[in-house]
Amino acid sequence: MKVKMLSRNPDSYVRETKLDLQRVPRNYDPTLHPFEVPREYVRALNATKLERVFAKPFLASLDGHRDGVSCLAKHPKSLATVLSGACDGEVRIWNLTKRKCIRVIQAHEGFVRGICTRFCGTSFFTVGDDKTVKQWKMDGPSYGEEEEPLHTILGKTFLLGSCASDRNIVLYDMRQATPLKKVILDMRTNTICWNPMEAFIFTAANEDYNLYTFDMRALDTPVMIHMDHVSAVLDVDYSPTGKDFVSASFDKSIRIFPVDKSRSREVYHTKRMQHVICVKWTSDSKYIMCGSDEMNIRLWKANASEKLGVLTSREKAATDYNQRLKEKFQHHPHIKRISRHRHLPKSIYSQIQEQRIMKEARRRKELNRIKHSKPGSVQRVSEKKKRVVAVVK
Amino acid sequence: MSSSRAAESSLLALNQQEELEDLPREYPLSTSEDEGDSDGERKHQKLLEAISSLDGKNRRKLAERSEASLKVSEFSVSSEGSGEKLVLSDLLEPVKTSSSLAAVKKQLNRVKSKKTVELPLHREEIERIHREVAFNKTSQVLSKWDPVVQKNRQAEQLVFPLSKQQSIFAPIEHVVSGWKARTPLEQEIFNLLHKNKQPVTDPLLTPMEKASLKAMSLEEVKMRRAELQRARALQSYYEARARREKKIKSKKYHKLLKKGKAKQALKEFEKLRKVNPAAALEELEKLEKARMMERMSLKHQNSGKWAKSKAVMAKYDLEARQAMQEQLARNKELMQKIQVASESAEEEGGVEEEGEPFVPDVVNEVQVKADRPNPWMFRNHSGDTKEAEVQGDPEELAEPAAQEAPESEEEGPVVAEEILLKEFEERRSLRQKSGLNQIAKPVGSQEAKDLSSQEVLSELRALSQKLNRESHQSRKQELSSTRTVLAVQREEPAGEEEEPLLLQRPERARTLDELEELGKEGCFQNKELPRVVVEGQQLERNPSNHLGVPKEKKRKEQMIDLQNLLTTKSPSMKSLAVPTTVEELEDEERDQRQMIKEAFAGDDVIRDFLKEKREAVEASKPKDVDLTLPGWGEWGGVGLKPSAKKRRRFLVKAPEGPPRKDKNLPNVILNEKRNIHAVAHQVRMLPYPFTHHQQFERTIQTPIGSTWNTQRSFQKLTMPKVVTKPGHIIKPIKAEDVGYRSSSRSDLSVVQRNPKRLSIRHKKQLKKNSVD
């Protein structure tokens, strides 16, 4: 006769090794868990506060240049290598992991206007104010060799792709003889940068403190105007994921904008950083480099409160959860206030206030004009349309 | 239009035909301009001419110069009469006949037939057109990215780098071969290595390793794995089945199984013998071997431990004895020598096998008796035993027997019988189910309780026989009416039990008729009236049907209720008809009120509001707290309530709250639930992507933490939007990555190669665009 007994499979409650986590049986019945929302709200609030506490984006400053840094370039193959050109014609190659300069080349007389690496990373080109283009080997001169360029192209500098001169943006197709189209904006455009993930989107850094994101197929209205800077924007670079971009400004700060938002999500500044001339987002999308007037290259984290280094899986899960919580409760007033809080230097702060007043006055004036003129005679022009002066075919 | 005309004007005026076409258009215009209102006659003449020239032939007459022009100029010849330019061909017209000028004419014709070359456009304009075309082309090429970009924008999660790089194994010799020693130190080391003949460029990968590098593809692996899985699953099924079967403890079952197997083996052997004698011989040899083994062993000799113990018991226990006998039989069977040769012997053996061979009949009988409930044993015995059983205990197999018995008795009208039987069954079940008929019920219960099943059986038989007879009779009659007639005939012996069923049909029809009647009457009569009428009618029509009355009444009521629904409109109809009879002055007012009342007949707004307010007040009042514990200090249990005294004692009365703010405002409900302290934490405006506050609330209310979700769903919920691998370079998106082939270069080059050969129409269109 068989006796029936209660039996349990030990596999369901005994862990295999002592390093395994203890299995915790859990009842997910929602009636047993009241106060889910308040508890998550508190967690979100804490996460937001902690994010602000840990937001320390500044990593390192690379000094060595003897004049303002005019241009930066990334190595296409190696994450740790960065090239920089200065206003005195000096080109330096840096190793980011060691935070040291590996090589110094006196490339030009006068400004180094641009640096560009070859796609394979074996050599790079520099353009200088002395009307020459030079090609250099990426590796240092081997034993017994002289430090000299591979090729030098003298004469007039040829234009590879022009973006801005007299307040307009011209689009070229390199495969054709003619330019494609030209947009004239209010003021001069300093740089444009193409979105690496969206082939027809580019962003222009303008002198009028704003950045304009265009779809190149419809140039008459920008897709988005990004405004937060209080001085001319000098440089812009996309993150390799194509979701954000960073802009360097004359107002001694750099800002990070999401592509689809008109306001920046982050502003970086230090007391010693002067007008930022060039900025680059590293190709692993983790760091940002900026070269400024006071001869330094600074390295920042792209995500201010991110923990660097290897994360355990639990840490990763926690950060993901916190991120999601912040997103979920982002509209709640307390959380919004804390997450938006940034310390700004006094000059920038006061300029922001001033510009807000100016903008408000302009708006008021426009409204008044509409109010006191014959209805229909004064049309309201949208902000986006206002910025584009003309599109030349 | 304007552009075309401009182009034409720029052409040389050699093309006469074009000119001719243009003329009639310009003709009236010029006259009106030049002459003004000089003389109507000539104008009229010209108009006529113009009209005549419209008829398609384009005849043209040169206007005669009948009088002097008004504007006489010494500088030019006035062509006022014709209003058009003089053309070379006009001058040549009169010389048509003279043949000497034929050569000239030919030349002229040649000139005429030559197409004119268009005037080249401005350089700037051409460039602009090129730019335009190039831009269009480029933006067209670029729009191939749209789906990819859209997909990436909407993706739940993007993992960068997008293209997974296959890690390439570069054999070390390849790496080494591309590298040369330069510095003295390196050279020294290399020299040392070479001196010792260290393998520098030897293949370091064995063939095995190389093969492992070229592993099988993913699909192959998947297929193979699936195959293996299937095989494993099948194996496990078989194992489980075998285990299950092994676990069955029933000896009977095993015995039967064994027997079945033996039979099967025998059958197979027979078959084999017919088909393949050699194989059969081998089988026989096997059997022989088994016999030899058996003879050598003492296995079935009743000499084992078990057999000894059984022998002790055999005196008292029948089963033990049987078991011993069986073992001995088995021994015998195995020891028996098998004759190969004669068929008769085989047949005998077969017979022996069929009827259980070595067991005496008595034993067999005993077994049968013991195995009575066993279905396997039951199947073995043939038909006669079954019959005996049926006769012996009819309780068991009453119904099947009932079905079989008539079949055996009369084989002729089988089909009719079956139908009848079925009908009978149906009736019976219906009768039992409905339980409506008061007479039928006791009969049914009697049948169920009092009569034994044998009686039922006999009754059934009798009935079926009778029915058979009747069916024979009825078959002589019309075939179509058989069934109904039978039913009627059968009713008579059965009494009144089937009555409701029979009555149902006519009654229904009647009610339908009534419905129609009601439909007619309903507009004018009250709703109560028809019911009375209907009932009256009903009573009139079936006075004999006393038994069915209560049930019918019920049904009728239902019907009339339905009718009520249909006739509810009548009062409103009345109200609409009323105003004609009432005085006119009051009429309008009342009418309007009536209208409003009718319009809002369903919703009494004021009362609803008052009710709502009352509810709100009730809800906001502080509630009393009842702290009585049932069964505490007194008896408790189901149905017992704590005493009133106790309840009074433990009832904590809530304090009267502050007076409501809307106490003196009868038309207002002021919500006092708003919590000022919570406001600081609440979202004031509906945030952007949401269109309704419920959406937003729902997103907030679904928790995402692992406290409330399973691990899997937690991971899914907290999945980050963008994942990047540390230390990996993310390259810009490429056409190849997304699956496009980079053919853009070729289409662009086509444009570039012949930019000047753009079709004229295209050019014109572009030009027009640029003008616009």
Short mmCIF file of N, CA and C in Angstrom, two decimals, chain A residues 125-171:
data_model
loop_
_atom_site.label_atom_id
_atom_site.label_comp_id
_atom_site.label_asym_id
_atom_site.label_seq_id
_atom_site.Cartn_x
_atom_site.Cartn_y
_atom_site.Cartn_z
N PHE A 125 45.44 65.20 -41.03
CA PHE A 125 45.69 66.42 -41.79
C PHE A 125 45.48 67.61 -40.89
N THR A 126 46.26 68.63 -41.13
CA THR A 126 46.05 69.88 -40.41
C THR A 126 45.96 71.01 -41.43
N VAL A 127 45.15 71.97 -41.10
CA VAL A 127 45.01 73.16 -41.93
C VAL A 127 45.42 74.35 -41.09
N GLY A 128 46.24 75.17 -41.66
CA GLY A 128 46.72 76.30 -40.87
C GLY A 128 46.43 77.63 -41.52
N ASP A 129 46.71 78.66 -40.77
CA ASP A 129 46.53 80.02 -41.30
C ASP A 129 47.62 80.35 -42.32
N ASP A 130 48.70 79.55 -42.35
CA ASP A 130 49.78 79.82 -43.29
C ASP A 130 49.49 79.24 -44.67
N LYS A 131 48.20 79.02 -44.97
CA LYS A 131 47.75 78.57 -46.29
C LYS A 131 48.37 77.24 -46.70
N THR A 132 48.52 76.35 -45.76
CA THR A 132 49.02 75.02 -46.11
C THR A 132 48.13 73.95 -45.49
N VAL A 133 48.09 72.83 -46.17
CA VAL A 133 47.47 71.64 -45.59
C VAL A 133 48.58 70.62 -45.46
N LYS A 134 48.71 70.04 -44.30
CA LYS A 134 49.79 69.08 -44.10
C LYS A 134 49.23 67.76 -43.65
N GLN A 135 49.87 66.71 -44.13
CA GLN A 135 49.49 65.38 -43.69
C GLN A 135 50.59 64.83 -42.79
N TRP A 136 50.17 64.28 -41.67
CA TRP A 136 51.14 63.79 -40.69
C TRP A 136 50.87 62.33 -40.40
N LYS A 137 51.93 61.63 -40.01
CA LYS A 137 51.73 60.26 -39.57
C LYS A 137 51.23 60.26 -38.14
N MET A 138 50.32 59.32 -37.86
CA MET A 138 49.74 59.30 -36.52
C MET A 138 50.77 58.84 -35.49
N ASP A 139 51.54 57.81 -35.85
CA ASP A 139 52.56 57.33 -34.91
C ASP A 139 53.75 58.27 -34.93
N GLY A 140 54.42 58.26 -33.88
CA GLY A 140 55.58 59.12 -33.78
C GLY A 140 56.64 58.73 -34.78
N PRO A 141 57.60 59.60 -35.00
CA PRO A 141 58.69 59.26 -35.91
C PRO A 141 59.44 58.07 -35.35
N SER A 142 59.68 57.10 -36.23
CA SER A 142 60.36 55.91 -35.73
C SER A 142 61.85 56.23 -35.51
N TYR A 143 62.51 55.23 -35.14
CA TYR A 143 63.88 55.44 -34.67
C TYR A 143 64.73 56.10 -35.74
N GLY A 144 65.26 57.19 -35.38
CA GLY A 144 66.17 57.86 -36.30
C GLY A 144 65.50 58.69 -37.36
N GLU A 145 64.19 58.85 -37.28
CA GLU A 145 63.50 59.65 -38.29
C GLU A 145 63.31 61.07 -37.79
N GLU A 146 63.09 61.94 -38.74
CA GLU A 146 62.83 63.33 -38.38
C GLU A 146 61.33 63.55 -38.28
N GLU A 147 60.97 64.49 -37.49
CA GLU A 147 59.56 64.85 -37.38
C GLU A 147 59.19 65.77 -38.51
N GLU A 148 58.56 65.22 -39.52
CA GLU A 148 58.15 66.08 -40.62
C GLU A 148 56.88 65.53 -41.26
N PRO A 149 56.14 66.40 -41.92
CA PRO A 149 54.88 65.95 -42.53
C PRO A 149 55.12 65.05 -43.73
N LEU A 150 54.17 64.18 -44.00
CA LEU A 150 54.27 63.31 -45.17
C LEU A 150 54.14 64.12 -46.45
N HIS A 151 53.09 64.92 -46.49
CA HIS A 151 52.86 65.76 -47.65
C HIS A 151 52.56 67.15 -47.15
N THR A 152 52.86 68.09 -47.99
CA THR A 152 52.43 69.46 -47.70
C THR A 152 51.81 70.03 -48.96
N ILE A 153 50.63 70.53 -48.82
CA ILE A 153 49.98 71.16 -49.95
C ILE A 153 50.04 72.65 -49.72
N LEU A 154 50.75 73.31 -50.61
CA LEU A 154 50.88 74.76 -50.45
C LEU A 154 49.81 75.45 -51.27
N GLY A 155 49.71 76.71 -51.04
CA GLY A 155 48.80 77.51 -51.85
C GLY A 155 47.49 77.74 -51.16
N LYS A 156 46.50 77.99 -52.01
CA LYS A 156 45.19 78.31 -51.44
C LYS A 156 44.59 77.07 -50.81
N THR A 157 43.98 77.27 -49.70
CA THR A 157 43.32 76.13 -49.05
C THR A 157 42.07 75.78 -49.83
N PHE A 158 41.92 74.52 -50.08
CA PHE A 158 40.70 74.14 -50.80
C PHE A 158 39.60 73.76 -49.82
N LEU A 159 38.43 74.02 -50.28
CA LEU A 159 37.28 73.88 -49.40
C LEU A 159 36.69 72.49 -49.54
N LEU A 160 36.62 71.78 -48.46
CA LEU A 160 36.02 70.46 -48.54
C LEU A 160 34.51 70.53 -48.34
N GLY A 161 34.15 71.18 -47.30
CA GLY A 161 32.72 71.36 -47.09
C GLY A 161 32.51 72.63 -46.31
N SER A 162 31.98 73.62 -46.95
CA SER A 162 31.85 74.88 -46.23
C SER A 162 30.53 74.90 -45.50
N CYS A 163 30.52 75.52 -44.37
CA CYS A 163 29.25 75.60 -43.68
C CYS A 163 28.82 77.02 -43.44
N ALA A 164 29.73 77.89 -43.16
CA ALA A 164 29.24 79.19 -42.72
C ALA A 164 30.25 80.26 -43.06
N SER A 165 29.74 81.35 -43.58
CA SER A 165 30.63 82.49 -43.68
C SER A 165 29.83 83.75 -43.39
N ASP A 166 29.20 84.33 -44.42
CA ASP A 166 28.42 85.52 -44.14
C ASP A 166 26.99 85.14 -43.79
N ARG A 167 26.78 84.72 -42.57
CA ARG A 167 25.52 84.37 -41.93
C ARG A 167 24.68 83.39 -42.75
N ASN A 168 25.32 82.56 -43.55
CA ASN A 168 24.51 81.54 -44.23
C ASN A 168 25.15 80.16 -44.14
N ILE A 169 24.33 79.17 -44.37
CA ILE A 169 24.81 77.79 -44.38
C ILE A 169 24.66 77.30 -45.81
N VAL A 170 25.74 76.78 -46.37
CA VAL A 170 25.67 76.26 -47.73
C VAL A 170 25.88 74.76 -47.67
N LEU A 171 25.05 74.06 -48.36
CA LEU A 171 25.20 72.61 -48.41
C LEU A 171 25.84 72.21 -49.72
#
